[in-house]
Amino acid sequence: MKKVLFLTLTLLFTLQINAQQEPKEQTINLLRKQLDAIEMEEKNALKQQIENINSLQNNGVISAGEAERLKLKEAEAKARKIEERQAVILETIAYLEKKDVRQKKADKGDPVFFLDIDSYFDKSTKPHQEPPKKQEPPKKENMPPEPLPVVPKTIQLPDMGEVKSPTTLDLVFAIGLNNAIGSGNWEELQDDRDYSLYGSRFLEIGLALKTPLVKENGIRLKYGLSYQSNGLKPNNNRFFAESEGQTQLKGDRRIIASRLNVTNLVLPVHLEFGPTKKKQNAKGSYFSTGNQIKIGAGGYVGLNLSTRQRIEYLESHYEFQWVRAQVLNGYDINKLTYGLSAYAGIGSFSIYGKYDLNPIFKNGAKDEHFLSAGLRLDL
C-alpha cells in the first residue's frame, strides 16, 4: 500500500512542476473521478458474477437458496474490494487538502516544518507534524443489483469432479410386423403363403435397466422385464384347429377372418454398444447416450401367459346372414419361450427385430417360429 501511495504522490508532484503549480483543486477533482471509475468497474464485475450464478440456478446446478447466498457473498466481497482500492486515493486527497491548509498558514507567517515522504508514512504523532487523518470510504449497501437477463444455457458450467456412471431406467415400447416361418425356411415369407404379412403384428412394452460396463459407458448391459404380444392372421379362410393330435391350419368357407394371439412375459438381456457424451447436472458429471448411435444384441427368455384365437364367420338363418365371432382358448402352445433379438438406431429410436428359437406349438403340423420386425422406443 505504501509503495503505491509513494508512486502516486511522486506523479502528482511531477505534474505540479510541469504545469507550473496548477491549482490543487483540479488534481483533487481528477482523483474523485477515479473513485467513481473504481466503483463502476467493480459493479460491472458484480453484474457478471450475478449472471453466472443465475445460469447455474437455471441449469439445476444449485438451488434458489444457494443462489441467493452466493449473490450476497459476492456483493459483500465487491464492497470490500471497492473500499480497499479507494483507500489509496482517499488518503492522497486528504494529504493534498491538508497540505493546502499548511501552505496557507505559511503565507501568514506561521511556522511550518518540511514534511518529506518518509515522515508522511510514519503514523506516529510528532510535534508540529501530524499525519493526515484517514477518511472512511463511503459505505456501500450489500445488496445485489437489480435482476439481469438470464444468460443462455450454453454457459460453460464448472467441473463437478468425478464422473459417475449410474444405472438408468428406460421405458421400452416396440411395435411392428409379425409372422411365422419354419426352421430356416425364409422363402415362406414370400407371397403371404400362410399368413397376412401386414395383418400379422406384434407389440412389446416393458422396463429396462441400463448399466455401464466400462468407464465411458461405451459398452452397456441392458436388461429388464417385457410384455410381448404376437399375432398371426391366416389367409384363405383358414383358422387353427387340432386334428389327430396336431395343431394345424384348416379351411372353412364360412370363415371371414381369424386371428391367433400369443402373449408372453419375458426377461430380455442385451449388450449395447455406442459412443457417449459427457454431461453434468446438479448431482455431478456423467456420460449420456442421448442422440448417439447405439447397437444392441442379445436375447430373451420367458413364459407364455395366454393363447387366444378369434374367429369371425357367417351364419345364415331364414335367408338372413350375419357375422358371429367366437374366441377359443388353449391350444398346444409351448409354455416356455426363448429367442434372439437385436436393435440399432440413434437416441431413443431404433429398428428392432426378434426371432423365437422355440416352436410355436408343441405338436404342430409345421415346426414354425415367430419372427418380428419393427420400430422400438427407449424413453
C-alpha positions as YAML, in Angstrom:
chain: A
units: angstrom
residues:
- id: 1
  name: MET
  ca: [0.00, 0.00, 0.00]
- id: 2
  name: LYS
  ca: [2.83, 2.48, 0.93]
- id: 3
  name: LYS
  ca: [4.68, 1.85, -2.32]
- id: 4
  name: VAL
  ca: [1.54, 2.55, -4.35]
- id: 5
  name: LEU
  ca: [0.89, 5.76, -2.47]
- id: 6
  name: PHE
  ca: [4.54, 6.86, -2.82]
- id: 7
  name: LEU
  ca: [4.35, 6.44, -6.62]
- id: 8
  name: THR
  ca: [1.05, 8.31, -6.71]
- id: 9
  name: LEU
  ca: [2.44, 11.27, -4.77]
- id: 10
  name: THR
  ca: [5.62, 11.40, -6.86]
- id: 11
  name: LEU
  ca: [3.49, 11.54, -10.01]
- id: 12
  name: LEU
  ca: [1.37, 14.30, -8.56]
- id: 13
  name: PHE
  ca: [4.46, 16.38, -7.63]
- id: 14
  name: THR
  ca: [5.87, 15.97, -11.16]
- id: 15
  name: LEU
  ca: [2.59, 17.06, -12.71]
- id: 16
  name: GLN
  ca: [2.52, 20.08, -10.47]
- id: 17
  name: ILE
  ca: [6.02, 21.19, -11.53]
- id: 18
  name: ASN
  ca: [5.37, 20.69, -15.26]
- id: 19
  name: ALA
  ca: [2.08, 22.55, -15.06]
- id: 20
  name: GLN
  ca: [3.78, 25.43, -13.20]
- id: 21
  name: GLN
  ca: [1.92, 24.87, -9.94]
- id: 22
  name: GLU
  ca: [-1.53, 24.07, -11.41]
- id: 23
  name: PRO
  ca: [-4.23, 24.55, -8.75]
- id: 24
  name: LYS
  ca: [-4.71, 21.55, -6.48]
- id: 25
  name: GLU
  ca: [-8.48, 21.64, -6.96]
- id: 26
  name: GLN
  ca: [-8.17, 20.23, -10.48]
- id: 27
  name: THR
  ca: [-5.96, 17.38, -9.26]
- id: 28
  name: ILE
  ca: [-8.38, 16.55, -6.47]
- id: 29
  name: ASN
  ca: [-11.28, 16.54, -8.97]
- id: 30
  name: LEU
  ca: [-9.41, 14.05, -11.14]
- id: 31
  name: LEU
  ca: [-8.85, 11.80, -8.14]
- id: 32
  name: ARG
  ca: [-12.53, 11.93, -7.22]
- id: 33
  name: LYS
  ca: [-13.42, 10.88, -10.77]
- id: 34
  name: GLN
  ca: [-11.08, 7.94, -10.30]
- id: 35
  name: LEU
  ca: [-13.11, 6.97, -7.22]
- id: 36
  name: ASP
  ca: [-16.25, 6.82, -9.38]
- id: 37
  name: ALA
  ca: [-14.43, 4.82, -12.06]
- id: 38
  name: ILE
  ca: [-13.33, 2.20, -9.50]
- id: 39
  name: GLU
  ca: [-16.88, 1.88, -8.18]
- id: 40
  name: MET
  ca: [-18.33, 1.45, -11.69]
- id: 41
  name: GLU
  ca: [-15.70, -1.16, -12.62]
- id: 42
  name: GLU
  ca: [-16.43, -3.30, -9.56]
- id: 43
  name: LYS
  ca: [-20.19, -3.00, -10.08]
- id: 44
  name: ASN
  ca: [-19.84, -4.30, -13.65]
- id: 45
  name: ALA
  ca: [-17.79, -7.20, -12.35]
- id: 46
  name: LEU
  ca: [-20.53, -7.93, -9.79]
- id: 47
  name: LYS
  ca: [-23.15, -7.98, -12.57]
- id: 48
  name: GLN
  ca: [-21.16, -10.65, -14.41]
- id: 49
  name: GLN
  ca: [-20.95, -12.76, -11.24]
- id: 50
  name: ILE
  ca: [-24.72, -12.46, -10.75]
- id: 51
  name: GLU
  ca: [-25.28, -13.63, -14.34]
- id: 52
  name: ASN
  ca: [-23.13, -16.71, -13.78]
- id: 53
  name: ILE
  ca: [-24.98, -17.57, -10.56]
- id: 54
  name: ASN
  ca: [-28.37, -17.21, -12.30]
- id: 55
  name: SER
  ca: [-27.20, -19.51, -15.08]
- id: 56
  name: LEU
  ca: [-26.10, -22.17, -12.57]
- id: 57
  name: GLN
  ca: [-29.52, -21.96, -10.91]
- id: 58
  name: ASN
  ca: [-31.40, -22.24, -14.22]
- id: 59
  name: ASN
  ca: [-29.36, -25.31, -15.21]
- id: 60
  name: GLY
  ca: [-30.20, -27.01, -11.91]
- id: 61
  name: VAL
  ca: [-26.63, -26.97, -10.60]
- id: 62
  name: ILE
  ca: [-27.57, -25.02, -7.47]
- id: 63
  name: SER
  ca: [-30.82, -24.31, -5.63]
- id: 64
  name: ALA
  ca: [-32.56, -20.94, -5.35]
- id: 65
  name: GLY
  ca: [-31.47, -20.56, -1.73]
- id: 66
  name: GLU
  ca: [-27.85, -21.32, -2.57]
- id: 67
  name: ALA
  ca: [-28.02, -18.80, -5.45]
- id: 68
  name: GLU
  ca: [-29.20, -16.02, -3.11]
- id: 69
  name: ARG
  ca: [-26.44, -16.85, -0.62]
- id: 70
  name: LEU
  ca: [-23.78, -16.66, -3.34]
- id: 71
  name: LYS
  ca: [-25.15, -13.35, -4.65]
- id: 72
  name: LEU
  ca: [-24.98, -11.77, -1.19]
- id: 73
  name: LYS
  ca: [-21.46, -13.13, -0.68]
- id: 74
  name: GLU
  ca: [-20.28, -11.67, -4.00]
- id: 75
  name: ALA
  ca: [-21.86, -8.30, -3.19]
- id: 76
  name: GLU
  ca: [-20.05, -8.14, 0.15]
- id: 77
  name: ALA
  ca: [-16.74, -9.11, -1.48]
- id: 78
  name: LYS
  ca: [-17.08, -6.40, -4.13]
- id: 79
  name: ALA
  ca: [-17.92, -3.78, -1.47]
- id: 80
  name: ARG
  ca: [-14.73, -4.66, 0.41]
- id: 81
  name: LYS
  ca: [-12.71, -4.51, -2.79]
- id: 82
  name: ILE
  ca: [-14.08, -1.06, -3.62]
- id: 83
  name: GLU
  ca: [-13.15, 0.11, -0.14]
- id: 84
  name: GLU
  ca: [-9.61, -1.22, -0.45]
- id: 85
  name: ARG
  ca: [-8.98, 0.27, -3.90]
- id: 86
  name: GLN
  ca: [-10.44, 3.67, -2.98]
- id: 87
  name: ALA
  ca: [-8.47, 3.90, 0.29]
- id: 88
  name: VAL
  ca: [-5.22, 4.91, -1.51]
- id: 89
  name: ILE
  ca: [-6.92, 7.69, -3.45]
- id: 90
  name: LEU
  ca: [-8.80, 8.94, -0.38]
- id: 91
  name: GLU
  ca: [-5.55, 9.20, 1.59]
- id: 92
  name: THR
  ca: [-3.97, 11.12, -1.29]
- id: 93
  name: ILE
  ca: [-6.90, 13.56, -1.42]
- id: 94
  name: ALA
  ca: [-6.71, 14.04, 2.36]
- id: 95
  name: TYR
  ca: [-2.95, 14.76, 2.15]
- id: 96
  name: LEU
  ca: [-3.37, 17.33, -0.64]
- id: 97
  name: GLU
  ca: [-6.16, 19.09, 1.21]
- id: 98
  name: LYS
  ca: [-4.12, 19.24, 4.43]
- id: 99
  name: LYS
  ca: [-1.00, 20.42, 2.58]
- id: 100
  name: ASP
  ca: [-3.04, 23.25, 1.13]
- id: 101
  name: VAL
  ca: [-4.01, 24.27, 4.67]
- id: 102
  name: ARG
  ca: [-0.34, 24.23, 5.76]
- id: 103
  name: GLN
  ca: [0.62, 26.38, 2.77]
- id: 104
  name: LYS
  ca: [-1.95, 28.99, 3.73]
- id: 105
  name: LYS
  ca: [-0.55, 29.09, 7.28]
- id: 106
  name: ALA
  ca: [2.98, 29.58, 5.89]
- id: 107
  name: ASP
  ca: [1.82, 32.55, 3.85]
- id: 108
  name: LYS
  ca: [0.53, 34.11, 7.09]
- id: 109
  name: GLY
  ca: [3.91, 33.66, 8.82]
- id: 110
  name: ASP
  ca: [3.01, 30.56, 10.87]
- id: 111
  name: PRO
  ca: [5.96, 28.16, 11.41]
- id: 112
  name: VAL
  ca: [5.65, 25.05, 9.26]
- id: 113
  name: PHE
  ca: [8.12, 22.20, 9.17]
- id: 114
  name: PHE
  ca: [9.01, 20.46, 5.92]
- id: 115
  name: LEU
  ca: [7.11, 17.20, 5.51]
- id: 116
  name: ASP
  ca: [9.01, 14.63, 3.48]
- id: 117
  name: ILE
  ca: [7.72, 11.34, 2.09]
- id: 118
  name: ASP
  ca: [9.16, 9.16, 4.89]
- id: 119
  name: SER
  ca: [7.59, 11.28, 7.56]
- id: 120
  name: TYR
  ca: [4.24, 11.06, 5.77]
- id: 121
  name: PHE
  ca: [4.23, 7.26, 6.03]
- id: 122
  name: ASP
  ca: [5.20, 7.48, 9.74]
- id: 123
  name: LYS
  ca: [1.86, 7.14, 11.50]
- id: 124
  name: SER
  ca: [3.22, 8.16, 14.93]
- id: 125
  name: THR
  ca: [2.27, 11.62, 16.19]
- id: 126
  name: LYS
  ca: [5.07, 14.23, 16.13]
- id: 127
  name: PRO
  ca: [5.15, 17.86, 17.30]
- id: 128
  name: HIS
  ca: [4.00, 20.28, 14.60]
- id: 129
  name: GLN
  ca: [3.74, 17.30, 12.14]
- id: 130
  name: GLU
  ca: [0.57, 15.21, 12.38]
- id: 131
  name: PRO
  ca: [-0.09, 12.61, 9.74]
- id: 132
  name: PRO
  ca: [-3.19, 13.11, 7.63]
- id: 133
  name: LYS
  ca: [-6.28, 11.60, 9.17]
- id: 134
  name: LYS
  ca: [-7.57, 8.67, 7.21]
- id: 135
  name: GLN
  ca: [-11.03, 9.23, 5.88]
- id: 136
  name: GLU
  ca: [-13.53, 6.38, 5.94]
- id: 137
  name: PRO
  ca: [-14.74, 5.47, 2.46]
- id: 138
  name: PRO
  ca: [-18.46, 5.72, 1.86]
- id: 139
  name: LYS
  ca: [-20.35, 2.59, 2.93]
- id: 140
  name: LYS
  ca: [-21.82, 0.51, 0.19]
- id: 141
  name: GLU
  ca: [-25.10, -1.29, 0.57]
- id: 142
  name: ASN
  ca: [-24.57, -5.05, 0.48]
- id: 143
  name: MET
  ca: [-27.41, -5.56, -1.92]
- id: 144
  name: PRO
  ca: [-27.16, -7.27, -5.32]
- id: 145
  name: PRO
  ca: [-28.06, -5.16, -8.35]
- id: 146
  name: GLU
  ca: [-31.48, -5.35, -9.91]
- id: 147
  name: PRO
  ca: [-32.27, -8.62, -11.76]
- id: 148
  name: LEU
  ca: [-30.46, -9.02, -15.04]
- id: 149
  name: PRO
  ca: [-31.46, -11.06, -18.12]
- id: 150
  name: VAL
  ca: [-30.58, -14.72, -17.77]
- id: 151
  name: VAL
  ca: [-27.61, -15.77, -19.89]
- id: 152
  name: PRO
  ca: [-28.14, -18.60, -22.41]
- id: 153
  name: LYS
  ca: [-27.92, -22.13, -21.09]
- id: 154
  name: THR
  ca: [-24.84, -22.72, -23.21]
- id: 155
  name: ILE
  ca: [-22.67, -21.12, -20.49]
- id: 156
  name: GLN
  ca: [-19.75, -23.33, -19.50]
- id: 157
  name: LEU
  ca: [-20.63, -24.99, -16.21]
- id: 158
  name: PRO
  ca: [-17.96, -25.76, -13.62]
- id: 159
  name: ASP
  ca: [-16.48, -29.24, -13.46]
- id: 160
  name: MET
  ca: [-18.31, -31.16, -10.75]
- id: 161
  name: GLY
  ca: [-15.45, -33.57, -10.08]
- id: 162
  name: GLU
  ca: [-15.57, -37.32, -10.51]
- id: 163
  name: VAL
  ca: [-17.56, -38.64, -13.46]
- id: 164
  name: LYS
  ca: [-20.30, -41.00, -12.34]
- id: 165
  name: SER
  ca: [-21.73, -43.96, -14.28]
- id: 166
  name: PRO
  ca: [-25.19, -44.56, -12.84]
- id: 167
  name: THR
  ca: [-27.65, -47.29, -13.80]
- id: 168
  name: THR
  ca: [-30.65, -45.76, -15.60]
- id: 169
  name: LEU
  ca: [-34.20, -46.95, -16.21]
- id: 170
  name: ASP
  ca: [-35.92, -46.82, -19.62]
- id: 171
  name: LEU
  ca: [-39.47, -47.44, -20.79]
- id: 172
  name: VAL
  ca: [-39.33, -49.77, -23.80]
- id: 173
  name: PHE
  ca: [-42.06, -49.75, -26.47]
- id: 174
  name: ALA
  ca: [-41.89, -51.67, -29.75]
- id: 175
  name: ILE
  ca: [-44.40, -52.35, -32.50]
- id: 176
  name: GLY
  ca: [-44.21, -53.85, -35.97]
- id: 177
  name: LEU
  ca: [-44.96, -56.79, -38.26]
- id: 178
  name: ASN
  ca: [-45.06, -60.41, -37.14]
- id: 179
  name: ASN
  ca: [-45.05, -63.74, -38.99]
- id: 180
  name: ALA
  ca: [-44.22, -67.41, -38.57]
- id: 181
  name: ILE
  ca: [-41.68, -69.43, -40.56]
- id: 182
  name: GLY
  ca: [-40.33, -72.95, -40.45]
- id: 183
  name: SER
  ca: [-36.78, -73.64, -39.31]
- id: 184
  name: GLY
  ca: [-34.69, -71.74, -41.84]
- id: 185
  name: ASN
  ca: [-37.46, -71.61, -44.46]
- id: 186
  name: TRP
  ca: [-37.24, -67.87, -45.13]
- id: 187
  name: GLU
  ca: [-38.92, -68.28, -48.52]
- id: 188
  name: GLU
  ca: [-42.22, -68.96, -46.73]
- id: 189
  name: LEU
  ca: [-42.49, -65.21, -46.08]
- id: 190
  name: GLN
  ca: [-42.92, -64.56, -49.82]
- id: 191
  name: ASP
  ca: [-46.39, -64.04, -51.31]
- id: 192
  name: ASP
  ca: [-48.12, -64.26, -47.91]
- id: 193
  name: ARG
  ca: [-48.19, -68.04, -48.27]
- id: 194
  name: ASP
  ca: [-49.87, -68.84, -44.95]
- id: 195
  name: TYR
  ca: [-50.26, -65.56, -43.05]
- id: 196
  name: SER
  ca: [-51.08, -61.99, -43.97]
- id: 197
  name: LEU
  ca: [-47.84, -60.01, -43.92]
- id: 198
  name: TYR
  ca: [-49.47, -56.72, -42.96]
- id: 199
  name: GLY
  ca: [-52.31, -58.21, -40.93]
- id: 200
  name: SER
  ca: [-50.00, -60.06, -38.52]
- id: 201
  name: ARG
  ca: [-48.43, -57.76, -35.92]
- id: 202
  name: PHE
  ca: [-46.51, -57.75, -32.66]
- id: 203
  name: LEU
  ca: [-46.39, -55.44, -29.64]
- id: 204
  name: GLU
  ca: [-43.88, -55.19, -26.81]
- id: 205
  name: ILE
  ca: [-43.84, -52.92, -23.77]
- id: 206
  name: GLY
  ca: [-41.67, -53.10, -20.68]
- id: 207
  name: LEU
  ca: [-38.99, -51.62, -18.43]
- id: 208
  name: ALA
  ca: [-35.23, -51.94, -18.97]
- id: 209
  name: LEU
  ca: [-32.27, -51.09, -16.74]
- id: 210
  name: LYS
  ca: [-29.05, -49.89, -18.39]
- id: 211
  name: THR
  ca: [-25.77, -50.44, -16.51]
- id: 212
  name: PRO
  ca: [-22.38, -49.21, -17.88]
- id: 213
  name: LEU
  ca: [-19.67, -51.87, -18.11]
- id: 214
  name: VAL
  ca: [-16.74, -49.56, -18.95]
- id: 215
  name: LYS
  ca: [-15.67, -46.12, -17.69]
- id: 216
  name: GLU
  ca: [-17.05, -44.04, -20.54]
- id: 217
  name: ASN
  ca: [-20.18, -46.20, -20.99]
- id: 218
  name: GLY
  ca: [-19.14, -47.37, -24.48]
- id: 219
  name: ILE
  ca: [-20.46, -50.82, -23.54]
- id: 220
  name: ARG
  ca: [-23.66, -51.19, -21.50]
- id: 221
  name: LEU
  ca: [-25.72, -54.10, -20.20]
- id: 222
  name: LYS
  ca: [-29.45, -53.62, -20.79]
- id: 223
  name: TYR
  ca: [-31.89, -55.93, -19.03]
- id: 224
  name: GLY
  ca: [-35.46, -55.83, -17.72]
- id: 225
  name: LEU
  ca: [-39.00, -57.21, -17.97]
- id: 226
  name: SER
  ca: [-41.32, -57.01, -21.01]
- id: 227
  name: TYR
  ca: [-44.81, -58.00, -22.12]
- id: 228
  name: GLN
  ca: [-44.93, -59.42, -25.66]
- id: 229
  name: SER
  ca: [-47.98, -59.97, -27.85]
- id: 230
  name: ASN
  ca: [-47.53, -61.92, -31.11]
- id: 231
  name: GLY
  ca: [-50.40, -62.02, -33.59]
- id: 232
  name: LEU
  ca: [-50.95, -64.20, -36.68]
- id: 233
  name: LYS
  ca: [-53.69, -63.68, -39.29]
- id: 234
  name: PRO
  ca: [-54.12, -66.80, -41.53]
- id: 235
  name: ASN
  ca: [-55.04, -66.36, -45.21]
- id: 236
  name: ASN
  ca: [-57.65, -68.07, -47.40]
- id: 237
  name: ASN
  ca: [-60.48, -68.57, -44.91]
- id: 238
  name: ARG
  ca: [-58.38, -70.68, -42.57]
- id: 239
  name: PHE
  ca: [-58.01, -70.95, -38.81]
- id: 240
  name: PHE
  ca: [-56.01, -73.00, -36.30]
- id: 241
  name: ALA
  ca: [-57.54, -76.27, -35.16]
- id: 242
  name: GLU
  ca: [-56.41, -79.51, -33.59]
- id: 243
  name: SER
  ca: [-56.67, -82.60, -35.76]
- id: 244
  name: GLU
  ca: [-55.29, -86.04, -34.91]
- id: 245
  name: GLY
  ca: [-53.24, -84.64, -32.03]
- id: 246
  name: GLN
  ca: [-51.66, -81.90, -34.14]
- id: 247
  name: THR
  ca: [-52.33, -78.16, -34.39]
- id: 248
  name: GLN
  ca: [-52.66, -77.04, -37.99]
- id: 249
  name: LEU
  ca: [-54.46, -74.65, -40.33]
- id: 250
  name: LYS
  ca: [-57.85, -75.78, -41.61]
- id: 251
  name: GLY
  ca: [-60.10, -74.13, -44.18]
- id: 252
  name: ASP
  ca: [-63.79, -73.28, -43.88]
- id: 253
  name: ARG
  ca: [-65.73, -71.29, -46.45]
- id: 254
  name: ARG
  ca: [-67.82, -69.71, -43.71]
- id: 255
  name: ILE
  ca: [-64.70, -68.15, -42.12]
- id: 256
  name: ILE
  ca: [-64.39, -64.42, -42.82]
- id: 257
  name: ALA
  ca: [-61.32, -63.79, -40.70]
- id: 258
  name: SER
  ca: [-59.34, -65.36, -37.87]
- id: 259
  name: ARG
  ca: [-56.51, -64.17, -35.69]
- id: 260
  name: LEU
  ca: [-54.27, -66.04, -33.24]
- id: 261
  name: ASN
  ca: [-52.76, -64.00, -30.39]
- id: 262
  name: VAL
  ca: [-50.00, -65.36, -28.14]
- id: 263
  name: THR
  ca: [-48.88, -63.25, -25.13]
- id: 264
  name: ASN
  ca: [-45.68, -63.84, -23.17]
- id: 265
  name: LEU
  ca: [-43.85, -62.34, -20.21]
- id: 266
  name: VAL
  ca: [-40.11, -62.30, -20.95]
- id: 267
  name: LEU
  ca: [-36.78, -61.20, -19.48]
- id: 268
  name: PRO
  ca: [-34.74, -59.56, -22.27]
- id: 269
  name: VAL
  ca: [-30.96, -59.05, -21.92]
- id: 270
  name: HIS
  ca: [-28.90, -57.07, -24.45]
- id: 271
  name: LEU
  ca: [-25.29, -55.97, -24.73]
- id: 272
  name: GLU
  ca: [-25.41, -52.40, -26.05]
- id: 273
  name: PHE
  ca: [-22.56, -50.66, -27.88]
- id: 274
  name: GLY
  ca: [-22.23, -46.99, -28.82]
- id: 275
  name: PRO
  ca: [-20.47, -43.68, -28.09]
- id: 276
  name: THR
  ca: [-21.41, -41.35, -25.23]
- id: 277
  name: LYS
  ca: [-21.21, -37.64, -24.47]
- id: 278
  name: LYS
  ca: [-20.03, -36.17, -21.16]
- id: 279
  name: LYS
  ca: [-22.68, -34.05, -19.41]
- id: 280
  name: GLN
  ca: [-23.33, -32.75, -15.92]
- id: 281
  name: ASN
  ca: [-26.23, -31.89, -13.66]
- id: 282
  name: ALA
  ca: [-26.75, -30.96, -10.02]
- id: 283
  name: LYS
  ca: [-25.52, -34.41, -8.90]
- id: 284
  name: GLY
  ca: [-22.28, -34.32, -10.91]
- id: 285
  name: SER
  ca: [-20.82, -35.33, -14.28]
- id: 286
  name: TYR
  ca: [-22.00, -38.37, -16.21]
- id: 287
  name: PHE
  ca: [-21.82, -39.96, -19.68]
- id: 288
  name: SER
  ca: [-25.04, -39.67, -21.71]
- id: 289
  name: THR
  ca: [-26.17, -41.88, -24.61]
- id: 290
  name: GLY
  ca: [-28.75, -39.33, -25.77]
- id: 291
  name: ASN
  ca: [-28.72, -38.62, -29.53]
- id: 292
  name: GLN
  ca: [-25.90, -41.13, -30.00]
- id: 293
  name: ILE
  ca: [-25.64, -44.19, -32.28]
- id: 294
  name: LYS
  ca: [-26.35, -47.46, -30.49]
- id: 295
  name: ILE
  ca: [-26.38, -51.16, -31.39]
- id: 296
  name: GLY
  ca: [-27.78, -53.84, -29.10]
- id: 297
  name: ALA
  ca: [-27.69, -57.63, -29.42]
- id: 298
  name: GLY
  ca: [-28.93, -60.32, -27.07]
- id: 299
  name: GLY
  ca: [-31.94, -62.45, -26.35]
- id: 300
  name: TYR
  ca: [-34.86, -63.19, -24.07]
- id: 301
  name: VAL
  ca: [-36.49, -65.97, -22.08]
- id: 302
  name: GLY
  ca: [-39.95, -66.12, -20.56]
- id: 303
  name: LEU
  ca: [-43.30, -67.81, -20.03]
- id: 304
  name: ASN
  ca: [-46.49, -67.96, -22.04]
- id: 305
  name: LEU
  ca: [-49.37, -66.07, -20.38]
- id: 306
  name: SER
  ca: [-52.27, -66.87, -22.69]
- id: 307
  name: THR
  ca: [-53.22, -68.00, -26.20]
- id: 308
  name: ARG
  ca: [-56.49, -66.96, -27.81]
- id: 309
  name: GLN
  ca: [-57.97, -67.23, -31.31]
- id: 310
  name: ARG
  ca: [-60.80, -65.02, -32.53]
- id: 311
  name: ILE
  ca: [-62.85, -66.41, -35.41]
- id: 312
  name: GLU
  ca: [-65.41, -64.42, -37.42]
- id: 313
  name: TYR
  ca: [-67.83, -66.38, -39.61]
- id: 314
  name: LEU
  ca: [-71.12, -66.01, -41.46]
- id: 315
  name: GLU
  ca: [-74.26, -67.65, -40.15]
- id: 316
  name: SER
  ca: [-77.44, -68.00, -42.20]
- id: 317
  name: HIS
  ca: [-80.99, -68.33, -40.87]
- id: 318
  name: TYR
  ca: [-84.16, -68.00, -42.95]
- id: 319
  name: GLU
  ca: [-82.21, -66.40, -45.79]
- id: 320
  name: PHE
  ca: [-80.62, -63.86, -43.43]
- id: 321
  name: GLN
  ca: [-76.87, -63.75, -42.83]
- id: 322
  name: TRP
  ca: [-74.91, -62.12, -40.07]
- id: 323
  name: VAL
  ca: [-71.39, -62.28, -38.68]
- id: 324
  name: ARG
  ca: [-70.66, -64.08, -35.47]
- id: 325
  name: ALA
  ca: [-67.43, -64.05, -33.52]
- id: 326
  name: GLN
  ca: [-66.04, -66.78, -31.32]
- id: 327
  name: VAL
  ca: [-62.99, -66.75, -29.06]
- id: 328
  name: LEU
  ca: [-61.17, -70.00, -28.43]
- id: 329
  name: ASN
  ca: [-58.59, -70.51, -25.66]
- id: 330
  name: GLY
  ca: [-55.94, -73.10, -25.06]
- id: 331
  name: TYR
  ca: [-54.06, -74.80, -27.89]
- id: 332
  name: ASP
  ca: [-50.92, -76.84, -27.55]
- id: 333
  name: ILE
  ca: [-48.62, -73.81, -27.11]
- id: 334
  name: ASN
  ca: [-45.09, -74.11, -25.72]
- id: 335
  name: LYS
  ca: [-45.22, -72.60, -22.22]
- id: 336
  name: LEU
  ca: [-41.52, -71.73, -22.28]
- id: 337
  name: THR
  ca: [-40.37, -69.19, -24.84]
- id: 338
  name: TYR
  ca: [-36.86, -68.01, -25.69]
- id: 339
  name: GLY
  ca: [-35.18, -66.34, -28.62]
- id: 340
  name: LEU
  ca: [-32.75, -63.82, -30.08]
- id: 341
  name: SER
  ca: [-33.26, -60.08, -30.53]
- id: 342
  name: ALA
  ca: [-31.31, -57.03, -31.70]
- id: 343
  name: TYR
  ca: [-31.76, -53.34, -32.36]
- id: 344
  name: ALA
  ca: [-29.84, -50.44, -33.95]
- id: 345
  name: GLY
  ca: [-30.61, -46.74, -34.02]
- id: 346
  name: ILE
  ca: [-29.89, -43.22, -32.78]
- id: 347
  name: GLY
  ca: [-31.02, -41.80, -29.46]
- id: 348
  name: SER
  ca: [-34.44, -43.11, -28.39]
- id: 349
  name: PHE
  ca: [-35.38, -44.54, -31.82]
- id: 350
  name: SER
  ca: [-34.14, -47.82, -33.28]
- id: 351
  name: ILE
  ca: [-35.03, -50.64, -35.68]
- id: 352
  name: TYR
  ca: [-35.88, -53.79, -33.75]
- id: 353
  name: GLY
  ca: [-36.09, -57.48, -34.63]
- id: 354
  name: LYS
  ca: [-36.64, -60.74, -32.73]
- id: 355
  name: TYR
  ca: [-36.84, -64.44, -33.52]
- id: 356
  name: ASP
  ca: [-38.25, -67.22, -31.30]
- id: 357
  name: LEU
  ca: [-35.94, -70.22, -31.12]
- id: 358
  name: ASN
  ca: [-38.73, -72.38, -29.69]
- id: 359
  name: PRO
  ca: [-41.58, -73.62, -31.95]
- id: 360
  name: ILE
  ca: [-44.98, -72.02, -31.51]
- id: 361
  name: PHE
  ca: [-46.81, -75.34, -30.97]
- id: 362
  name: LYS
  ca: [-45.55, -78.42, -29.18]
- id: 363
  name: ASN
  ca: [-47.15, -80.74, -31.71]
- id: 364
  name: GLY
  ca: [-47.70, -78.54, -34.71]
- id: 365
  name: ALA
  ca: [-48.11, -79.86, -38.22]
- id: 366
  name: LYS
  ca: [-45.26, -77.50, -39.05]
- id: 367
  name: ASP
  ca: [-42.25, -76.55, -36.94]
- id: 368
  name: GLU
  ca: [-42.90, -72.78, -37.04]
- id: 369
  name: HIS
  ca: [-41.28, -69.91, -35.13]
- id: 370
  name: PHE
  ca: [-42.33, -66.32, -34.55]
- id: 371
  name: LEU
  ca: [-40.34, -63.70, -36.49]
- id: 372
  name: SER
  ca: [-40.90, -59.97, -35.81]
- id: 373
  name: ALA
  ca: [-39.51, -56.67, -37.10]
- id: 374
  name: GLY
  ca: [-40.46, -53.09, -36.37]
- id: 375
  name: LEU
  ca: [-39.64, -49.86, -34.54]
- id: 376
  name: ARG
  ca: [-38.53, -49.51, -30.92]
- id: 377
  name: LEU
  ca: [-38.55, -46.59, -28.49]
- id: 378
  name: ASP
  ca: [-36.39, -46.38, -25.36]
- id: 379
  name: LEU
  ca: [-37.70, -43.46, -23.31]
...
